């Protein structure tokens, strides 16, 4: 019910049916037992995007792109039931066959994550930076959690002196502002597999990096990190697209070590 454009009332229809007659056997069983018109297309789209319907059909793109057909069939089934056509055994029946749905390829992993984020507001089943994890480690790019721990250790040794480090993140939002003197600055909200964090960025960095800071873009930031009352304060010194930042890691190549003569032949 907390998903965007869904709401508790729409979910109550589904929950009551499931509680009364057991789990749904699949997409068509779901559509036959719950009048999808009452749930609403926008709510169903968000359920599909979030993965809430995976137990009925794991191809999220298929479900998402066929909602209109499912809703039309569901409506016809429930109208048929309401017309009081009853079998000899006293059970409502429908002679309406389920529609034949196209079978498109599912969204790619990155597309699935983007759709999850659109529905939930955060990444649930993975993170866009997961595929870069090895290269980021080789380039000594820290996660937000690692940076927090390192900044805490640095603060113990040197007091409040800031440390310089690199962090990677997927841009969630860019909040641009102007100071009293008219100079631009921004707060960039990002996420990585360990959580959410915010970086302050002054105009000298912002003017250069602005094109790389659209929501959904992956970047590597050089930051000045200070820990104040256990709160991590980050000031950006540079920002670049993650593929540019990791170009050196990619060019390092792959080394294979063979210790068996048979393998070498």
PDB file of C-alpha atoms in Angstrom:
ATOM      1  CA  UNK A   1       0.000   0.000   0.000  1.00  0.00           C
ATOM      2  CA  UNK A   2       2.987   2.329   0.425  1.00  0.00           C
ATOM      3  CA  UNK A   3       3.932   2.074  -3.245  1.00  0.00           C
ATOM      4  CA  UNK A   4       3.380   5.185  -5.326  1.00  0.00           C
ATOM      5  CA  UNK A   5      -0.146   5.420  -6.821  1.00  0.00           C
ATOM      6  CA  UNK A   6      -1.298   2.247  -5.030  1.00  0.00           C
ATOM      7  CA  UNK A   7      -2.823   2.845  -1.615  1.00  0.00           C
ATOM      8  CA  UNK A   8      -4.150   0.602   1.114  1.00  0.00           C
ATOM      9  CA  UNK A   9      -7.738   0.325  -0.163  1.00  0.00           C
ATOM     10  CA  UNK A  10      -6.663  -1.257  -3.449  1.00  0.00           C
ATOM     11  CA  UNK A  11      -4.484  -3.737  -1.565  1.00  0.00           C
ATOM     12  CA  UNK A  12      -7.320  -4.610   0.813  1.00  0.00           C
ATOM     13  CA  UNK A  13      -9.326  -6.034  -2.117  1.00  0.00           C
ATOM     14  CA  UNK A  14      -6.462  -8.386  -2.931  1.00  0.00           C
ATOM     15  CA  UNK A  15      -5.739  -9.308   0.667  1.00  0.00           C
ATOM     16  CA  UNK A  16      -9.363 -10.139   1.479  1.00  0.00           C
ATOM     17  CA  UNK A  17      -9.694 -12.432  -1.542  1.00  0.00           C
ATOM     18  CA  UNK A  18      -6.433 -14.199  -0.772  1.00  0.00           C
ATOM     19  CA  UNK A  19      -7.358 -14.650   2.867  1.00  0.00           C
ATOM     20  CA  UNK A  20     -10.796 -16.034   1.968  1.00  0.00           C
ATOM     21  CA  UNK A  21      -9.804 -18.429  -0.832  1.00  0.00           C
ATOM     22  CA  UNK A  22      -6.066 -19.000  -0.550  1.00  0.00           C
ATOM     23  CA  UNK A  23      -3.029 -17.972  -2.595  1.00  0.00           C
ATOM     24  CA  UNK A  24      -3.393 -17.074  -6.264  1.00  0.00           C
ATOM     25  CA  UNK A  25      -2.325 -19.792  -8.689  1.00  0.00           C
ATOM     26  CA  UNK A  26      -1.151 -17.421 -11.405  1.00  0.00           C
ATOM     27  CA  UNK A  27      -1.859 -14.240 -13.308  1.00  0.00           C
ATOM     28  CA  UNK A  28      -5.203 -15.367 -14.740  1.00  0.00           C
ATOM     29  CA  UNK A  29      -6.392 -16.804 -11.426  1.00  0.00           C
ATOM     30  CA  UNK A  30      -5.566 -13.419  -9.885  1.00  0.00           C
ATOM     31  CA  UNK A  31      -7.487 -11.545 -12.592  1.00  0.00           C
ATOM     32  CA  UNK A  32     -10.483 -13.901 -12.321  1.00  0.00           C
ATOM     33  CA  UNK A  33     -10.758 -13.620  -8.544  1.00  0.00           C
ATOM     34  CA  UNK A  34     -10.016  -9.884  -8.124  1.00  0.00           C
ATOM     35  CA  UNK A  35     -11.738  -7.276 -10.289  1.00  0.00           C
ATOM     36  CA  UNK A  36      -8.647  -5.514 -11.567  1.00  0.00           C
ATOM     37  CA  UNK A  37     -10.705  -2.516 -12.644  1.00  0.00           C
ATOM     38  CA  UNK A  38     -11.263  -1.766  -8.955  1.00  0.00           C
ATOM     39  CA  UNK A  39      -7.550  -2.006  -8.254  1.00  0.00           C
ATOM     40  CA  UNK A  40      -6.752   0.399 -11.112  1.00  0.00           C
ATOM     41  CA  UNK A  41      -4.204   0.402 -13.897  1.00  0.00           C
ATOM     42  CA  UNK A  42      -1.733   2.792 -12.256  1.00  0.00           C
ATOM     43  CA  UNK A  43      -1.709   0.706  -9.082  1.00  0.00           C
ATOM     44  CA  UNK A  44      -1.176  -2.499 -11.080  1.00  0.00           C
ATOM     45  CA  UNK A  45       1.650  -0.872 -13.039  1.00  0.00           C
ATOM     46  CA  UNK A  46       3.435  -0.015  -9.821  1.00  0.00           C
ATOM     47  CA  UNK A  47       2.915  -3.528  -8.448  1.00  0.00           C
ATOM     48  CA  UNK A  48       4.455  -4.980 -11.612  1.00  0.00           C
ATOM     49  CA  UNK A  49       7.360  -2.525 -11.530  1.00  0.00           C
ATOM     50  CA  UNK A  50       8.086  -3.238  -7.875  1.00  0.00           C
ATOM     51  CA  UNK A  51       8.073  -7.021  -8.370  1.00  0.00           C
ATOM     52  CA  UNK A  52       4.961  -7.540  -6.229  1.00  0.00           C
ATOM     53  CA  UNK A  53       3.453  -9.778  -8.945  1.00  0.00           C
ATOM     54  CA  UNK A  54       6.561 -11.912  -9.497  1.00  0.00           C
ATOM     55  CA  UNK A  55       4.948 -14.904  -7.779  1.00  0.00           C
ATOM     56  CA  UNK A  56       2.215 -14.869 -10.455  1.00  0.00           C
ATOM     57  CA  UNK A  57       4.522 -14.281 -13.438  1.00  0.00           C
ATOM     58  CA  UNK A  58       8.213 -13.451 -13.093  1.00  0.00           C
ATOM     59  CA  UNK A  59       8.376 -11.606 -16.438  1.00  0.00           C
ATOM     60  CA  UNK A  60       7.697  -8.089 -15.176  1.00  0.00           C
ATOM     61  CA  UNK A  61       7.733  -6.515 -18.608  1.00  0.00           C
ATOM     62  CA  UNK A  62       5.131  -9.000 -19.878  1.00  0.00           C
ATOM     63  CA  UNK A  63       2.815  -8.224 -16.965  1.00  0.00           C
ATOM     64  CA  UNK A  64       3.342  -4.469 -17.268  1.00  0.00           C
ATOM     65  CA  UNK A  65       2.702  -4.335 -21.025  1.00  0.00           C
ATOM     66  CA  UNK A  66      -0.413  -6.549 -20.897  1.00  0.00           C
ATOM     67  CA  UNK A  67      -2.297  -4.922 -18.055  1.00  0.00           C
ATOM     68  CA  UNK A  68      -4.993  -3.468 -20.309  1.00  0.00           C
ATOM     69  CA  UNK A  69      -5.822  -6.921 -21.705  1.00  0.00           C
ATOM     70  CA  UNK A  70      -5.821  -8.437 -18.220  1.00  0.00           C
ATOM     71  CA  UNK A  71      -8.062  -5.706 -16.865  1.00  0.00           C
ATOM     72  CA  UNK A  72     -10.518  -6.067 -19.749  1.00  0.00           C
ATOM     73  CA  UNK A  73     -10.699  -9.849 -19.272  1.00  0.00           C
ATOM     74  CA  UNK A  74     -10.981  -9.479 -15.497  1.00  0.00           C
ATOM     75  CA  UNK A  75     -13.854  -7.017 -15.925  1.00  0.00           C
ATOM     76  CA  UNK A  76     -15.676  -9.346 -18.313  1.00  0.00           C
ATOM     77  CA  UNK A  77     -15.249 -12.292 -15.920  1.00  0.00           C
ATOM     78  CA  UNK A  78     -16.672 -10.348 -13.001  1.00  0.00           C
ATOM     79  CA  UNK A  79     -19.562  -9.028 -15.071  1.00  0.00           C
ATOM     80  CA  UNK A  80     -20.296 -12.609 -16.064  1.00  0.00           C
ATOM     81  CA  UNK A  81     -20.285 -13.675 -12.416  1.00  0.00           C
ATOM     82  CA  UNK A  82     -22.548 -10.789 -11.466  1.00  0.00           C
ATOM     83  CA  UNK A  83     -25.111 -11.823 -14.085  1.00  0.00           C
ATOM     84  CA  UNK A  84     -25.955 -14.776 -11.830  1.00  0.00           C
ATOM     85  CA  UNK A  85     -25.071 -17.473 -14.355  1.00  0.00           C
ATOM     86  CA  UNK A  86     -24.831 -20.411 -11.980  1.00  0.00           C
ATOM     87  CA  UNK A  87     -23.999 -24.014 -12.656  1.00  0.00           C
ATOM     88  CA  UNK A  88     -26.005 -27.015 -11.427  1.00  0.00           C
ATOM     89  CA  UNK A  89     -23.681 -27.197  -8.430  1.00  0.00           C
ATOM     90  CA  UNK A  90     -24.460 -23.632  -7.384  1.00  0.00           C
ATOM     91  CA  UNK A  91     -21.066 -22.170  -8.313  1.00  0.00           C
ATOM     92  CA  UNK A  92     -20.556 -19.107 -10.442  1.00  0.00           C
ATOM     93  CA  UNK A  93     -18.809 -20.021 -13.663  1.00  0.00           C
ATOM     94  CA  UNK A  94     -17.359 -18.239 -16.634  1.00  0.00           C
ATOM     95  CA  UNK A  95     -16.903 -19.512 -20.150  1.00  0.00           C
ATOM     96  CA  UNK A  96     -14.537 -16.703 -21.036  1.00  0.00           C
ATOM     97  CA  UNK A  97     -11.145 -18.089 -22.018  1.00  0.00           C
ATOM     98  CA  UNK A  98      -8.129 -16.116 -20.822  1.00  0.00           C
ATOM     99  CA  UNK A  99      -6.466 -13.918 -23.464  1.00  0.00           C
ATOM    100  CA  UNK A 100      -3.289 -14.966 -25.246  1.00  0.00           C
ATOM    101  CA  UNK A 101      -0.625 -12.605 -23.966  1.00  0.00           C
ATOM    102  CA  UNK A 102       2.523 -11.716 -25.937  1.00  0.00           C
ATOM    103  CA  UNK A 103       5.758 -13.029 -24.438  1.00  0.00           C
ATOM    104  CA  UNK A 104       8.332 -10.200 -24.674  1.00  0.00           C
ATOM    105  CA  UNK A 105      11.803 -10.559 -23.223  1.00  0.00           C
ATOM    106  CA  UNK A 106      11.891  -9.373 -19.647  1.00  0.00           C
ATOM    107  CA  UNK A 107      13.516  -6.079 -18.705  1.00  0.00           C
ATOM    108  CA  UNK A 108      17.286  -6.213 -18.384  1.00  0.00           C
ATOM    109  CA  UNK A 109      18.659  -6.207 -14.807  1.00  0.00           C
ATOM    110  CA  UNK A 110      19.361  -2.476 -15.045  1.00  0.00           C
ATOM    111  CA  UNK A 111      15.866  -1.777 -16.382  1.00  0.00           C
ATOM    112  CA  UNK A 112      14.317  -3.861 -13.603  1.00  0.00           C
ATOM    113  CA  UNK A 113      16.190  -1.838 -10.996  1.00  0.00           C
ATOM    114  CA  UNK A 114      15.124   1.437 -12.618  1.00  0.00           C
ATOM    115  CA  UNK A 115      11.483   0.300 -12.618  1.00  0.00           C
ATOM    116  CA  UNK A 116      11.770  -0.789  -8.969  1.00  0.00           C
ATOM    117  CA  UNK A 117      13.133   2.618  -8.069  1.00  0.00           C
ATOM    118  CA  UNK A 118      10.265   4.338  -9.902  1.00  0.00           C
ATOM    119  CA  UNK A 119       7.728   2.371  -7.863  1.00  0.00           C
ATOM    120  CA  UNK A 120       9.363   2.103  -4.461  1.00  0.00           C
ATOM    121  CA  UNK A 121      11.704   5.079  -4.302  1.00  0.00           C
ATOM    122  CA  UNK A 122      14.797   2.962  -3.688  1.00  0.00           C
ATOM    123  CA  UNK A 123      16.516  -0.108  -5.141  1.00  0.00           C
ATOM    124  CA  UNK A 124      15.267  -3.353  -3.613  1.00  0.00           C
ATOM    125  CA  UNK A 125      16.599  -6.472  -5.341  1.00  0.00           C
ATOM    126  CA  UNK A 126      20.018  -5.058  -6.200  1.00  0.00           C
ATOM    127  CA  UNK A 127      21.822  -1.827  -7.019  1.00  0.00           C
ATOM    128  CA  UNK A 128      23.093  -0.312 -10.313  1.00  0.00           C
ATOM    129  CA  UNK A 129      26.627  -0.316  -8.902  1.00  0.00           C
ATOM    130  CA  UNK A 130      26.675  -4.072  -8.256  1.00  0.00           C
ATOM    131  CA  UNK A 131      28.190  -4.797 -11.680  1.00  0.00           C
ATOM    132  CA  UNK A 132      31.047  -2.374 -10.949  1.00  0.00           C
ATOM    133  CA  UNK A 133      31.920  -3.767  -7.516  1.00  0.00           C
ATOM    134  CA  UNK A 134      35.143  -5.536  -8.548  1.00  0.00           C
ATOM    135  CA  UNK A 135      36.514  -2.636 -10.561  1.00  0.00           C
ATOM    136  CA  UNK A 136      35.639  -0.142  -7.820  1.00  0.00           C
ATOM    137  CA  UNK A 137      37.540  -2.210  -5.259  1.00  0.00           C
ATOM    138  CA  UNK A 138      40.588  -2.414  -7.531  1.00  0.00           C
ATOM    139  CA  UNK A 139      40.548   1.366  -7.921  1.00  0.00           C
ATOM    140  CA  UNK A 140      40.170   1.790  -4.130  1.00  0.00           C
ATOM    141  CA  UNK A 141      36.819   3.513  -4.471  1.00  0.00           C
ATOM    142  CA  UNK A 142      35.027   3.259  -1.130  1.00  0.00           C
ATOM    143  CA  UNK A 143      31.396   2.597  -0.337  1.00  0.00           C
ATOM    144  CA  UNK A 144      29.576   5.124   1.815  1.00  0.00           C
ATOM    145  CA  UNK A 145      29.739   2.747   4.797  1.00  0.00           C
ATOM    146  CA  UNK A 146      33.484   2.180   4.318  1.00  0.00           C
ATOM    147  CA  UNK A 147      34.069   5.919   4.061  1.00  0.00           C
ATOM    148  CA  UNK A 148      32.156   6.513   7.293  1.00  0.00           C
ATOM    149  CA  UNK A 149      34.283   3.956   9.134  1.00  0.00           C
ATOM    150  CA  UNK A 150      37.509   5.328   7.682  1.00  0.00           C
ATOM    151  CA  UNK A 151      36.529   8.905   8.511  1.00  0.00           C
ATOM    152  CA  UNK A 152      35.795   7.824  12.087  1.00  0.00           C
ATOM    153  CA  UNK A 153      39.255   6.245  12.367  1.00  0.00           C
ATOM    154  CA  UNK A 154      40.889   9.334  10.884  1.00  0.00           C
ATOM    155  CA  UNK A 155      39.020  11.583  13.320  1.00  0.00           C
ATOM    156  CA  UNK A 156      40.335   9.546  16.270  1.00  0.00           C
ATOM    157  CA  UNK A 157      43.915   9.908  15.051  1.00  0.00           C
ATOM    158  CA  UNK A 158      43.929  13.478  13.730  1.00  0.00           C
ATOM    159  CA  UNK A 159      40.962  15.214  15.335  1.00  0.00           C
ATOM    160  CA  UNK A 160      38.518  16.892  12.942  1.00  0.00           C
ATOM    161  CA  UNK A 161      40.893  17.064   9.985  1.00  0.00           C
ATOM    162  CA  UNK A 162      39.155  16.095   6.734  1.00  0.00           C
ATOM    163  CA  UNK A 163      40.265  13.151   4.644  1.00  0.00           C
ATOM    164  CA  UNK A 164      40.221  12.818   0.856  1.00  0.00           C
ATOM    165  CA  UNK A 165      38.679   9.730  -0.707  1.00  0.00           C
ATOM    166  CA  UNK A 166      36.743   8.475  -3.698  1.00  0.00           C
ATOM    167  CA  UNK A 167      33.172   7.193  -3.501  1.00  0.00           C
ATOM    168  CA  UNK A 168      30.802   5.922  -6.161  1.00  0.00           C
ATOM    169  CA  UNK A 169      27.085   6.509  -6.305  1.00  0.00           C
ATOM    170  CA  UNK A 170      23.924   6.488  -8.376  1.00  0.00           C
ATOM    171  CA  UNK A 171      22.427   9.964  -8.490  1.00  0.00           C
ATOM    172  CA  UNK A 172      19.018  10.132  -6.806  1.00  0.00           C
ATOM    173  CA  UNK A 173      18.436  13.889  -6.903  1.00  0.00           C
ATOM    174  CA  UNK A 174      20.203  17.183  -7.560  1.00  0.00           C
ATOM    175  CA  UNK A 175      19.150  20.209  -5.522  1.00  0.00           C
ATOM    176  CA  UNK A 176      20.702  23.362  -7.002  1.00  0.00           C
ATOM    177  CA  UNK A 177      20.722  26.600  -5.039  1.00  0.00           C
ATOM    178  CA  UNK A 178      22.231  30.094  -5.023  1.00  0.00           C
ATOM    179  CA  UNK A 179      24.127  31.669  -2.198  1.00  0.00           C
ATOM    180  CA  UNK A 180      23.505  35.209  -0.933  1.00  0.00           C
ATOM    181  CA  UNK A 181      26.343  36.316  -3.224  1.00  0.00           C
ATOM    182  CA  UNK A 182      24.681  34.744  -6.248  1.00  0.00           C
ATOM    183  CA  UNK A 183      27.077  31.820  -6.669  1.00  0.00           C
ATOM    184  CA  UNK A 184      25.615  28.420  -7.436  1.00  0.00           C
ATOM    185  CA  UNK A 185      26.034  25.341  -5.300  1.00  0.00           C
ATOM    186  CA  UNK A 186      24.179  22.060  -4.999  1.00  0.00           C
ATOM    187  CA  UNK A 187      23.357  19.158  -2.745  1.00  0.00           C
ATOM    188  CA  UNK A 188      23.635  15.864  -4.629  1.00  0.00           C
ATOM    189  CA  UNK A 189      21.811  12.894  -3.134  1.00  0.00           C
ATOM    190  CA  UNK A 190      23.240   9.527  -4.122  1.00  0.00           C
ATOM    191  CA  UNK A 191      22.980   5.876  -3.197  1.00  0.00           C
ATOM    192  CA  UNK A 192      25.267   2.873  -3.247  1.00  0.00           C
ATOM    193  CA  UNK A 193      24.715  -0.739  -2.116  1.00  0.00           C
ATOM    194  CA  UNK A 194      25.327   0.308   1.507  1.00  0.00           C
ATOM    195  CA  UNK A 195      22.873   3.209   1.699  1.00  0.00           C
ATOM    196  CA  UNK A 196      22.024   6.808   0.859  1.00  0.00           C
ATOM    197  CA  UNK A 197      24.292   9.808   1.275  1.00  0.00           C
ATOM    198  CA  UNK A 198      24.547  13.473   0.320  1.00  0.00           C
ATOM    199  CA  UNK A 199      27.417  15.493  -1.120  1.00  0.00           C
ATOM    200  CA  UNK A 200      27.743  19.264  -1.215  1.00  0.00           C
ATOM    201  CA  UNK A 201      29.132  20.660  -4.448  1.00  0.00           C
ATOM    202  CA  UNK A 202      30.316  24.212  -5.145  1.00  0.00           C
ATOM    203  CA  UNK A 203      30.083  25.955  -8.519  1.00  0.00           C
ATOM    204  CA  UNK A 204      33.634  25.145  -9.697  1.00  0.00           C
ATOM    205  CA  UNK A 205      32.868  21.393  -9.548  1.00  0.00           C
ATOM    206  CA  UNK A 206      29.169  21.727 -10.401  1.00  0.00           C
ATOM    207  CA  UNK A 207      29.805  23.622 -13.651  1.00  0.00           C
ATOM    208  CA  UNK A 208      32.118  20.868 -14.900  1.00  0.00           C
ATOM    209  CA  UNK A 209      30.103  17.878 -13.685  1.00  0.00           C
ATOM    210  CA  UNK A 210      26.511  19.071 -14.191  1.00  0.00           C
ATOM    211  CA  UNK A 211      25.865  16.855 -17.255  1.00  0.00           C
ATOM    212  CA  UNK A 212      26.821  13.752 -15.246  1.00  0.00           C
ATOM    213  CA  UNK A 213      24.438  14.411 -12.360  1.00  0.00           C
ATOM    214  CA  UNK A 214      21.047  13.496 -13.808  1.00  0.00           C
ATOM    215  CA  UNK A 215      19.030  11.067 -11.658  1.00  0.00           C
ATOM    216  CA  UNK A 216      19.975   7.475 -12.463  1.00  0.00           C
ATOM    217  CA  UNK A 217      23.513   8.276 -13.608  1.00  0.00           C
ATOM    218  CA  UNK A 218      26.459   6.472 -11.989  1.00  0.00           C
ATOM    219  CA  UNK A 219      29.387   8.650 -10.954  1.00  0.00           C
ATOM    220  CA  UNK A 220      32.642   8.507  -9.036  1.00  0.00           C
ATOM    221  CA  UNK A 221      33.264  11.462  -6.737  1.00  0.00           C
ATOM    222  CA  UNK A 222      36.450  12.704  -5.125  1.00  0.00           C
ATOM    223  CA  UNK A 223      35.281  14.051  -1.788  1.00  0.00           C
ATOM    224  CA  UNK A 224      36.577  15.796   1.289  1.00  0.00           C
ATOM    225  CA  UNK A 225      35.082  13.886   4.217  1.00  0.00           C
ATOM    226  CA  UNK A 226      34.705  15.146   7.776  1.00  0.00           C
ATOM    227  CA  UNK A 227      32.943  13.465  10.659  1.00  0.00           C
ATOM    228  CA  UNK A 228      31.004  15.881  12.869  1.00  0.00           C
ATOM    229  CA  UNK A 229      29.076  14.415  15.812  1.00  0.00           C
ATOM    230  CA  UNK A 230      29.018  11.043  14.023  1.00  0.00           C
ATOM    231  CA  UNK A 231      27.505  12.705  10.907  1.00  0.00           C
ATOM    232  CA  UNK A 232      29.521  12.369   7.722  1.00  0.00           C
ATOM    233  CA  UNK A 233      29.931  15.679   5.861  1.00  0.00           C
ATOM    234  CA  UNK A 234      31.040  15.364   2.240  1.00  0.00           C
ATOM    235  CA  UNK A 235      32.298  18.123  -0.038  1.00  0.00           C
ATOM    236  CA  UNK A 236      32.904  17.211  -3.686  1.00  0.00           C
ATOM    237  CA  UNK A 237      36.198  18.138  -5.267  1.00  0.00           C
ATOM    238  CA  UNK A 238      35.589  16.345  -8.580  1.00  0.00           C
ATOM    239  CA  UNK A 239      33.011  14.124 -10.259  1.00  0.00           C
ATOM    240  CA  UNK A 240      33.090  12.000 -13.390  1.00  0.00           C
ATOM    241  CA  UNK A 241      31.033   9.236 -15.008  1.00  0.00           C
ATOM    242  CA  UNK A 242      31.820   5.845 -13.580  1.00  0.00           C
ATOM    243  CA  UNK A 243      32.896   4.390 -16.951  1.00  0.00           C
ATOM    244  CA  UNK A 244      35.454   7.170 -17.353  1.00  0.00           C
ATOM    245  CA  UNK A 245      36.711   6.772 -13.793  1.00  0.00           C
ATOM    246  CA  UNK A 246      37.128   3.005 -14.215  1.00  0.00           C
ATOM    247  CA  UNK A 247      38.612   3.057 -17.712  1.00  0.00           C
ATOM    248  CA  UNK A 248      42.035   2.243 -16.284  1.00  0.00           C
ATOM    249  CA  UNK A 249      40.684  -0.733 -14.376  1.00  0.00           C
ATOM    250  CA  UNK A 250      39.107  -2.113 -17.548  1.00  0.00           C
ATOM    251  CA  UNK A 251      42.316  -1.729 -19.540  1.00  0.00           C
ATOM    252  CA  UNK A 252      44.269  -3.705 -16.961  1.00  0.00           C
ATOM    253  CA  UNK A 253      43.014  -6.876 -18.651  1.00  0.00           C
ATOM    254  CA  UNK A 254      42.687 -10.389 -17.273  1.00  0.00           C
ATOM    255  CA  UNK A 255      45.538 -12.593 -16.090  1.00  0.00           C
ATOM    256  CA  UNK A 256      45.248 -16.377 -16.103  1.00  0.00           C
ATOM    257  CA  UNK A 257      47.615 -18.515 -14.019  1.00  0.00           C
ATOM    258  CA  UNK A 258      47.933 -22.114 -15.214  1.00  0.00           C
ATOM    259  CA  UNK A 259      49.745 -24.672 -13.086  1.00  0.00           C
ATOM    260  CA  UNK A 260      48.834 -27.808 -15.039  1.00  0.00           C
ATOM    261  CA  UNK A 261      50.792 -28.713 -18.172  1.00  0.00           C
ATOM    262  CA  UNK A 262      47.752 -30.425 -19.676  1.00  0.00           C
ATOM    263  CA  UNK A 263      45.784 -27.194 -19.396  1.00  0.00           C
ATOM    264  CA  UNK A 264      48.597 -25.297 -21.140  1.00  0.00           C
ATOM    265  CA  UNK A 265      48.434 -27.622 -24.148  1.00  0.00           C
TER     266      UNK A 265
END
